[in-house]
Coordinates of C-alpha atoms in Angstrom, one line a residue:
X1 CA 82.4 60.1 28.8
X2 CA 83.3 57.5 26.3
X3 CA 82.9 54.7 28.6
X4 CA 79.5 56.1 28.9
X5 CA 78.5 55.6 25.2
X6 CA 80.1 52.6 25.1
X7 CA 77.8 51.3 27.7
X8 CA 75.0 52.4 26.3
X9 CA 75.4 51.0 22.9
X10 CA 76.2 47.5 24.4
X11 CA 72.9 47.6 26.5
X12 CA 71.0 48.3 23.0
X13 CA 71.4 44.9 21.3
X14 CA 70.7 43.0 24.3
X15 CA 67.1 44.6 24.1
X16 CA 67.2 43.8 20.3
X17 CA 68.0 40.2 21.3
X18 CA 65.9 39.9 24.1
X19 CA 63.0 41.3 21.8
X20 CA 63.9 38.3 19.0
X21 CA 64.0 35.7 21.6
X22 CA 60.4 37.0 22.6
X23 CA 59.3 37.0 19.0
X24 CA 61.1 33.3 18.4
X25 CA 58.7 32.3 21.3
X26 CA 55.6 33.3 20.5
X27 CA 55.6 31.7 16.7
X28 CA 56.7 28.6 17.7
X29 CA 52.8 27.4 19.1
X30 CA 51.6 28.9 15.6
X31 CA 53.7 26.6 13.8
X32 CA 52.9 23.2 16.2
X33 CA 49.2 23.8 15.6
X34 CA 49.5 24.0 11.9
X35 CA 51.4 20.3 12.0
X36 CA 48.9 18.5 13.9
X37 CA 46.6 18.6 11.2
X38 CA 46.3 15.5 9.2
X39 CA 45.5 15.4 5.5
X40 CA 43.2 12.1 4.1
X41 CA 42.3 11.1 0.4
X42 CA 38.6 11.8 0.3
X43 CA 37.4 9.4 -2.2
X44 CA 34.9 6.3 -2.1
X45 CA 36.8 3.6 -0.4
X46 CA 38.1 6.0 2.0
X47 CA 34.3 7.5 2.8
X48 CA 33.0 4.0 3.1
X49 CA 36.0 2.7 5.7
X50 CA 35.2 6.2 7.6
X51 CA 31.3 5.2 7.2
X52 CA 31.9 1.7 9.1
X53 CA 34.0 3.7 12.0
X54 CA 31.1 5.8 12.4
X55 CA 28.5 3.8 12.0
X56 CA 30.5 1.2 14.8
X57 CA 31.0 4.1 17.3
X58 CA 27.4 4.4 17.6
X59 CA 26.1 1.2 17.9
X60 CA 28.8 0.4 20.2
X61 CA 27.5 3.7 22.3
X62 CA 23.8 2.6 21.6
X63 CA 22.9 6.5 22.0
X64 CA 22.9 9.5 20.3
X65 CA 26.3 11.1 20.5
X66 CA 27.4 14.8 18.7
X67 CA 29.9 14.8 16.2
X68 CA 33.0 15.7 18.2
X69 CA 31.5 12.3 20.2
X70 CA 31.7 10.4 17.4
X71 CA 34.7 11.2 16.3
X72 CA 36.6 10.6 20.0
X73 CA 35.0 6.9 19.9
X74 CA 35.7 5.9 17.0
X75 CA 39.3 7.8 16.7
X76 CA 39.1 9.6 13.8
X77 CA 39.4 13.5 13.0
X78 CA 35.9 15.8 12.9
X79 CA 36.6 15.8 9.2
X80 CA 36.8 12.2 8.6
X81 CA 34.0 11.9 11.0
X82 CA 31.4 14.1 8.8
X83 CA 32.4 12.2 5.4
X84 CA 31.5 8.9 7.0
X85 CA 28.1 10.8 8.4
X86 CA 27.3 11.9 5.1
X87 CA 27.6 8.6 3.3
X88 CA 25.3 7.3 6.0
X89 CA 23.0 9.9 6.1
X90 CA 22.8 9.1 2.1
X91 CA 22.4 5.8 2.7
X92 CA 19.5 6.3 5.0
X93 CA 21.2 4.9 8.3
X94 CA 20.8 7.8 10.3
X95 CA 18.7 10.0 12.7
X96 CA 19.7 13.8 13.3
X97 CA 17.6 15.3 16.1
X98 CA 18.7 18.1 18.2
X99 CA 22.5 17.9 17.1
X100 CA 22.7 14.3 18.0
X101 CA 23.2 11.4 15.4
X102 CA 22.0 7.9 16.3
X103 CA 21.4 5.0 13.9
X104 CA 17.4 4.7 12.0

């Protein structure tokens, strides 16, 4: 009988472990997605480079395009992407009709 209980206290902690290992597995995506986002300095020089991207991405599309669009052609984050919009949109250089930007 004591080879019994010592059987069935060696089977525990392999659950235990194999429970960890599952645990281990599913945070690793959590942290992977957190790194992939980039920070940028949002500040005047920066929003008028990311203005020029923009504004190149659509006249080289000569269409409207929708943000996430943009953004792909002219390689740049969504975030990046909207500061650029709004310094054009300030400046007058844009059309928004039905969730489509193209130049005025």
């Amino acid at each position: 009988m004591a080879e019994k209980k010592t059987t069935k206290k060696a089977a525990a902690p392999k659950a235990e472990e194999a429970k960890k290992a599952t645990v281990k597995k599913a945070a690793a995506p959590k942290k992977a997605a957190v790194a992939k986002k980039a920070a940028f300095a949002v500040n005047a020089e920066n929003a008028g480079f990311k203005a020029g991207d923009v504004y190149q991405a659509l006249a080289a599309a000569g269409k409207a395009l929708t943000v996430k669009e943009i953004a792909k052609a002219a390689k740049i984050s969504e975030e990046e992407t909207l500061l650029g919009l709004g310094w054009l949109f300030k400046e007058g250089k844009l059309v928004a009709a039905d969730e489509k930007i193209t130049l005025a």
